[in-house]
GROMACS .gro file of C-alpha atoms in nm:
model
  280
    1MET     CA    1  16.740  -1.409  10.113
    2LEU     CA    2  16.830  -1.345  10.473
    3ARG     CA    3  16.849  -0.991  10.607
    4ALA     CA    4  17.155  -0.882  10.799
    5ALA     CA    5  17.092  -0.866  11.172
    6ALA     CA    6  17.048  -0.515  11.313
    7ALA     CA    7  17.349  -0.382  11.496
    8VAL     CA    8  17.314  -0.416  11.868
    9PRO     CA    9  17.383  -0.086  12.053
   10GLN     CA   10  17.691  -0.103  12.268
   11LEU     CA   11  17.638  -0.008  12.633
   12SER     CA   12  17.930   0.185  12.771
   13LEU     CA   13  17.979   0.228  13.143
   14HIS     CA   14  18.214   0.495  13.263
   15CYS     CA   15  18.352   0.479  13.615
   16PRO     CA   16  18.578   0.757  13.737
   17PRO     CA   17  18.927   0.636  13.825
   18LEU     CA   18  18.977   0.545  14.187
   19PRO     CA   19  19.277   0.652  14.394
   20SER     CA   20  19.530   0.371  14.418
   21ARG     CA   21  19.533   0.391  14.798
   22SER     CA   22  19.163   0.299  14.805
   23LEU     CA   23  19.249  -0.060  14.711
   24ALA     CA   24  19.402  -0.123  15.052
   25SER     CA   25  19.093  -0.305  15.175
   26PRO     CA   26  18.739  -0.384  15.055
   27PRO     CA   27  18.576  -0.120  15.285
   28SER     CA   28  18.813   0.144  15.148
   29LEU     CA   29  18.729   0.040  14.793
   30LEU     CA   30  18.355   0.069  14.857
   31ARG     CA   31  18.392   0.412  15.019
   32ALA     CA   32  18.608   0.541  14.736
   33LEU     CA   33  18.368   0.403  14.471
   34SER     CA   34  18.072   0.568  14.644
   35ALA     CA   35  18.252   0.901  14.663
   36ALA     CA   36  18.367   0.884  14.299
   37VAL     CA   37  18.019   0.803  14.163
   38SER     CA   38  17.845   1.068  14.372
   39GLY     CA   39  18.106   1.327  14.279
   40SER     CA   40  18.105   1.488  14.621
   41ARG     CA   41  18.213   1.429  14.976
   42SER     CA   42  18.065   1.589  15.281
   43ARG     CA   43  18.285   1.852  15.445
   44PRO     CA   44  18.411   1.743  15.788
   45ARG     CA   45  18.249   1.943  16.064
   46ALA     CA   46  18.341   1.990  16.426
   47ARG     CA   47  18.140   1.783  16.670
   48TRP     CA   48  17.960   1.968  16.942
   49GLU     CA   49  17.828   1.888  17.283
   50SER     CA   50  17.600   2.087  17.510
   51ARG     CA   51  17.690   2.150  17.870
   52THR     CA   52  17.434   2.296  18.106
   53ALA     CA   53  17.566   2.557  18.349
   54VAL     CA   54  17.419   2.809  18.587
   55GLY     CA   55  17.225   3.060  18.382
   56GLY     CA   56  17.153   2.837  18.083
   57THR     CA   57  17.305   2.603  17.829
   58SER     CA   58  17.630   2.679  17.654
   59GLU     CA   59  17.798   2.493  17.371
   60ARG     CA   60  18.166   2.428  17.332
   61PRO     CA   61  18.361   2.230  17.073
   62ILE     CA   62  18.505   1.895  17.165
   63ARG     CA   63  18.883   1.918  17.167
   64GLN     CA   64  18.928   1.645  16.904
   65ALA     CA   65  18.746   1.848  16.637
   66ARG     CA   66  18.944   1.925  16.321
   67ARG     CA   67  19.068   2.283  16.303
   68THR     CA   68  19.156   2.417  15.963
   69THR     CA   69  19.182   2.784  15.872
   70CYS     CA   70  19.117   2.932  15.532
   71MET     CA   71  18.920   3.199  15.350
   72ALA     CA   72  18.545   3.136  15.351
   73ALA     CA   73  18.347   3.191  15.031
   74SER     CA   74  18.277   3.546  15.149
   75GLY     CA   75  18.650   3.617  15.174
   76THR     CA   76  18.639   3.604  15.556
   77PRO     CA   77  18.923   3.422  15.737
   78ALA     CA   78  18.755   3.130  15.911
   79GLY     CA   79  18.820   2.794  16.071
   80ASP     CA   80  18.606   2.524  16.229
   81VAL     CA   81  18.548   2.718  16.552
   82PHE     CA   82  18.628   3.087  16.490
   83PHE     CA   83  18.595   3.339  16.208
   84LEU     CA   84  18.696   3.703  16.176
   85ASP     CA   85  18.384   3.920  16.185
   86THR     CA   86  18.361   4.226  15.961
   87PHE     CA   87  18.346   4.457  16.263
   88CYS     CA   88  18.691   4.341  16.375
   89LEU     CA   89  18.852   4.418  16.038
   90ARG     CA   90  18.900   4.780  16.148
   91GLN     CA   91  19.186   4.652  16.367
   92TRP     CA   92  19.378   4.571  16.048
   93ASP     CA   93  19.350   4.931  15.931
   94PRO     CA   94  19.690   5.103  15.986
   95THR     CA   95  19.502   5.412  16.108
   96TYR     CA   96  19.313   5.220  16.380
   97SER     CA   97  19.374   5.382  16.719
   98GLY     CA   98  19.348   5.078  16.949
   99THR     CA   99  19.512   4.734  16.931
  100CYS     CA  100  19.627   4.741  16.569
  101LEU     CA  101  19.719   4.422  16.380
  102ALA     CA  102  19.783   4.577  16.040
  103ALA     CA  103  20.119   4.398  16.010
  104VAL     CA  104  19.967   4.055  16.086
  105ASP     CA  105  19.816   3.831  15.818
  106LYS     CA  106  19.445   3.780  15.897
  107VAL     CA  107  19.441   3.411  15.807
  108GLU     CA  108  19.750   3.349  16.018
  109PHE     CA  109  19.591   3.527  16.314
  110VAL     CA  110  19.275   3.315  16.301
  111LYS     CA  111  19.494   3.006  16.264
  112TYR     CA  112  19.693   3.112  16.572
  113VAL     CA  113  19.376   3.149  16.780
  114HIS     CA  114  19.266   2.799  16.673
  115GLU     CA  115  19.607   2.658  16.766
  116GLN     CA  116  19.599   2.819  17.111
  117PHE     CA  117  19.246   2.695  17.165
  118LYS     CA  118  19.349   2.344  17.072
  119GLU     CA  119  19.640   2.364  17.314
  120GLY     CA  120  19.416   2.453  17.607
  121SER     CA  121  19.301   2.817  17.592
  122GLU     CA  122  18.943   2.778  17.714
  123LEU     CA  123  18.634   2.974  17.618
  124LYS     CA  124  18.553   3.204  17.909
  125GLU     CA  125  18.212   3.348  17.987
  126GLY     CA  126  18.143   3.704  17.874
  127TYR     CA  127  17.890   3.969  17.975
  128ALA     CA  128  17.604   3.782  17.803
  129PRO     CA  129  17.536   3.419  17.697
  130PHE     CA  130  17.627   3.500  17.335
  131CYS     CA  131  17.965   3.651  17.435
  132LYS     CA  132  18.280   3.454  17.513
  133HIS     CA  133  18.651   3.528  17.552
  134VAL     CA  134  18.959   3.330  17.465
  135PHE     CA  135  19.287   3.460  17.609
  136VAL     CA  136  19.601   3.387  17.409
  137PRO     CA  137  19.966   3.489  17.454
  138ASN     CA  138  20.050   3.813  17.274
  139ALA     CA  139  20.276   3.685  16.998
  140PHE     CA  140  20.248   4.001  16.787
  141GLY     CA  141  20.409   4.274  16.997
  142CYS     CA  142  20.086   4.465  17.066
  143VAL     CA  143  20.107   4.722  17.346
  144VAL     CA  144  19.851   4.744  17.627
  145ASP     CA  145  19.517   4.909  17.558
  146ALA     CA  146  19.496   5.104  17.885
  147LEU     CA  147  19.719   5.264  18.148
  148PRO     CA  148  19.664   5.352  18.515
  149ILE     CA  149  19.598   5.721  18.571
  150THR     CA  150  19.871   5.876  18.785
  151SER     CA  151  19.953   6.224  18.911
  152ASP     CA  152  20.213   6.243  18.635
  153ASN     CA  153  19.992   6.153  18.340
  154GLU     CA  154  19.644   6.271  18.443
  155LYS     CA  155  19.708   6.608  18.277
  156LEU     CA  156  19.745   6.420  17.946
  157LEU     CA  157  19.392   6.276  17.952
  158ARG     CA  158  19.183   6.390  17.656
  159SER     CA  159  18.819   6.352  17.561
  160SER     CA  160  18.620   6.374  17.239
  161TYR     CA  161  18.309   6.233  17.073
  162GLN     CA  162  18.385   5.928  16.862
  163ALA     CA  163  18.190   5.666  16.667
  164ARG     CA  164  18.326   5.318  16.598
  165THR     CA  165  18.156   5.304  16.255
  166ASP     CA  166  17.969   5.547  16.029
  167ALA     CA  167  17.642   5.376  16.125
  168GLU     CA  168  17.680   5.437  16.499
  169LEU     CA  169  17.619   5.745  16.711
  170PRO     CA  170  17.932   5.927  16.838
  171VAL     CA  171  17.976   5.895  17.215
  172LEU     CA  172  18.207   6.070  17.462
  173GLN     CA  173  18.540   5.892  17.506
  174ARG     CA  174  18.831   5.956  17.745
  175TYR     CA  175  19.183   5.851  17.645
  176PHE     CA  176  19.559   5.901  17.636
  177LEU     CA  177  19.743   5.967  17.311
  178LYS     CA  178  20.027   5.717  17.280
  179GLU     CA  179  20.271   5.977  17.151
  180GLU     CA  180  20.215   6.191  17.463
  181VAL     CA  181  20.252   5.927  17.735
  182GLY     CA  182  20.585   5.796  17.613
  183GLU     CA  183  20.674   5.429  17.591
  184VAL     CA  184  20.376   5.197  17.636
  185PRO     CA  185  20.456   4.842  17.757
  186VAL     CA  186  20.398   4.538  17.538
  187ALA     CA  187  20.099   4.336  17.659
  188LYS     CA  188  20.130   3.979  17.786
  189TYR     CA  189  19.794   3.861  17.647
  190LEU     CA  190  19.536   3.924  17.382
  191ASP     CA  191  19.174   3.912  17.488
  192VAL     CA  192  18.998   3.774  17.180
  193ILE     CA  193  18.632   3.872  17.223
  194LEU     CA  194  18.375   3.647  17.057
  195TYR     CA  195  18.008   3.675  16.966
  196SER     CA  196  17.801   3.376  16.862
  197ARG     CA  197  17.715   3.351  16.495
  198ASP     CA  198  17.342   3.373  16.585
  199GLN     CA  199  17.394   3.704  16.768
  200LEU     CA  200  17.585   3.850  16.474
  201VAL     CA  201  17.307   3.744  16.237
  202GLN     CA  202  17.052   3.921  16.458
  203GLU     CA  203  17.260   4.239  16.476
  204ARG     CA  204  17.296   4.244  16.098
  205ALA     CA  205  16.922   4.211  16.054
  206ALA     CA  206  16.858   4.501  16.293
  207MET     CA  207  17.080   4.755  16.111
  208GLU     CA  208  17.007   4.842  15.750
  209SER     CA  209  17.372   4.929  15.684
  210LYS     CA  210  17.475   4.572  15.772
  211GLN     CA  211  17.218   4.386  15.562
  212GLU     CA  212  17.418   4.400  15.239
  213ARG     CA  213  17.714   4.211  15.381
  214GLU     CA  214  17.815   3.864  15.269
  215GLU     CA  215  17.675   3.563  15.456
  216LEU     CA  216  17.871   3.470  15.766
  217PRO     CA  217  18.090   3.157  15.768
  218ASP     CA  218  17.956   2.841  15.935
  219ALA     CA  219  18.193   2.857  16.235
  220PRO     CA  220  18.000   2.913  16.561
  221TRP     CA  221  18.206   3.204  16.704
  222GLY     CA  222  18.294   3.534  16.538
  223ILE     CA  223  18.594   3.738  16.655
  224ILE     CA  224  18.454   4.089  16.706
  225SER     CA  225  18.735   4.261  16.897
  226ILE     CA  226  19.092   4.206  17.020
  227LYS     CA  227  19.234   4.381  17.325
  228ALA     CA  228  19.597   4.375  17.436
  229GLN     CA  229  19.632   4.351  17.816
  230ASP     CA  230  19.844   4.207  18.095
  231VAL     CA  231  19.593   3.973  18.258
  232PRO     CA  232  19.425   3.654  18.124
  233HIS     CA  233  19.076   3.757  18.229
  234GLU     CA  234  18.813   4.004  18.116
  235LEU     CA  235  18.863   4.368  18.214
  236PRO     CA  236  18.552   4.577  18.282
  237MET     CA  237  18.380   4.710  17.974
  238THR     CA  238  18.385   5.090  17.959
  239PRO     CA  239  18.068   5.253  18.096
  240ILE     CA  240  17.990   5.418  17.764
  241THR     CA  241  18.007   5.081  17.584
  242MET     CA  242  17.755   4.940  17.833
  243MET     CA  243  17.525   5.231  17.757
  244ARG     CA  244  17.567   5.180  17.384
  245ASN     CA  245  17.475   4.815  17.418
  246ALA     CA  246  17.164   4.911  17.613
  247LEU     CA  247  17.054   5.138  17.325
  248GLY     CA  248  16.980   4.825  17.122
  249LYS     CA  249  17.091   4.656  16.802
  250GLU     CA  250  16.942   4.935  16.589
  251GLU     CA  251  17.207   5.177  16.723
  252GLY     CA  252  17.500   4.936  16.699
  253GLY     CA  253  17.467   4.785  17.048
  254SER     CA  254  17.405   4.426  17.147
  255GLY     CA  255  17.066   4.491  17.309
  256VAL     CA  256  17.175   4.378  17.655
  257PRO     CA  257  17.002   4.590  17.925
  258LEU     CA  258  17.216   4.794  18.163
  259ASP     CA  259  17.318   4.606  18.477
  260ARG     CA  260  17.364   4.861  18.756
  261GLU     CA  261  17.607   4.650  18.960
  262LYS     CA  262  17.830   4.579  18.660
  263TYR     CA  263  17.806   4.941  18.554
  264MET     CA  264  17.930   5.063  18.892
  265ALA     CA  265  18.216   4.810  18.884
  266SER     CA  266  18.309   4.948  18.542
  267VAL     CA  267  18.306   5.305  18.677
  268THR     CA  268  18.534   5.202  18.965
  269TYR     CA  269  18.791   5.054  18.724
  270TRP     CA  270  18.782   5.324  18.456
  271GLN     CA  271  18.791   5.601  18.716
  272THR     CA  272  19.157   5.506  18.761
  273HIS     CA  273  19.246   5.391  18.407
  274GLY     CA  274  19.256   5.553  18.066
  275VAL     CA  275  19.240   5.397  17.722
  276VAL     CA  276  19.554   5.442  17.512
  277ILE     CA  277  19.503   5.523  17.145
  278ASP     CA  278  19.758   5.569  16.870
  279LYS     CA  279  19.590   5.865  16.700
  280LEU     CA  280  19.259   6.049  16.674
   0.00000   0.00000   0.00000
């Protein structure tokens, strides 16, 4: 008596469905099949090139790089080139005394900076290799950050000790109160001040209060401050900010030593100008 043949196991192959547009050509089909089987596709990244200049090597993105803006995993608005650093978020606080952007959507602002950069707003050198500026038209109605000191308004100058964050030492500041000087003109430009991602990582590591923050986005430049002004070039940093930077990263500065010539140029400018703040 013959035994029944054992059932042969059936081999089932499952291929994920391919997008219909991938059938346009054999290369497209192969690429789509590879992506479907692997289950992942690499995220497009901006291409970079190095350009050597006096004082060292700087990097800038090639203009053809993709620029998309969204929320990074940390919740930080970010694109391919720029992201909004935590330090700059204070300018979205309605109580912030300087250039306040509380009425502007953060993602839309970062997107706007990317668009202006793509249209030709160049990265300009800052006070150190890790610092750059990009100057964009003021599309948000921000008023200027500083006013010339005149015989009419000099009596309105105030001073007090202020700290930018709870982790920093208060320093002496001189300023006008906006409500006391009357109408302040709308600025023509925004100076978007940038620090390299590497510098921001180093500053976080140096201050214990910053070490618990979420990881920074992958974009190479973090927006750390925005200043409304009438000229498309850097204005002198205030003398007290230069001193704070020279104190080192542990005290909230950048660690850049004091440059006497630049310091004296700063004194010359701020001897005749006063910062305008909305409130104490």
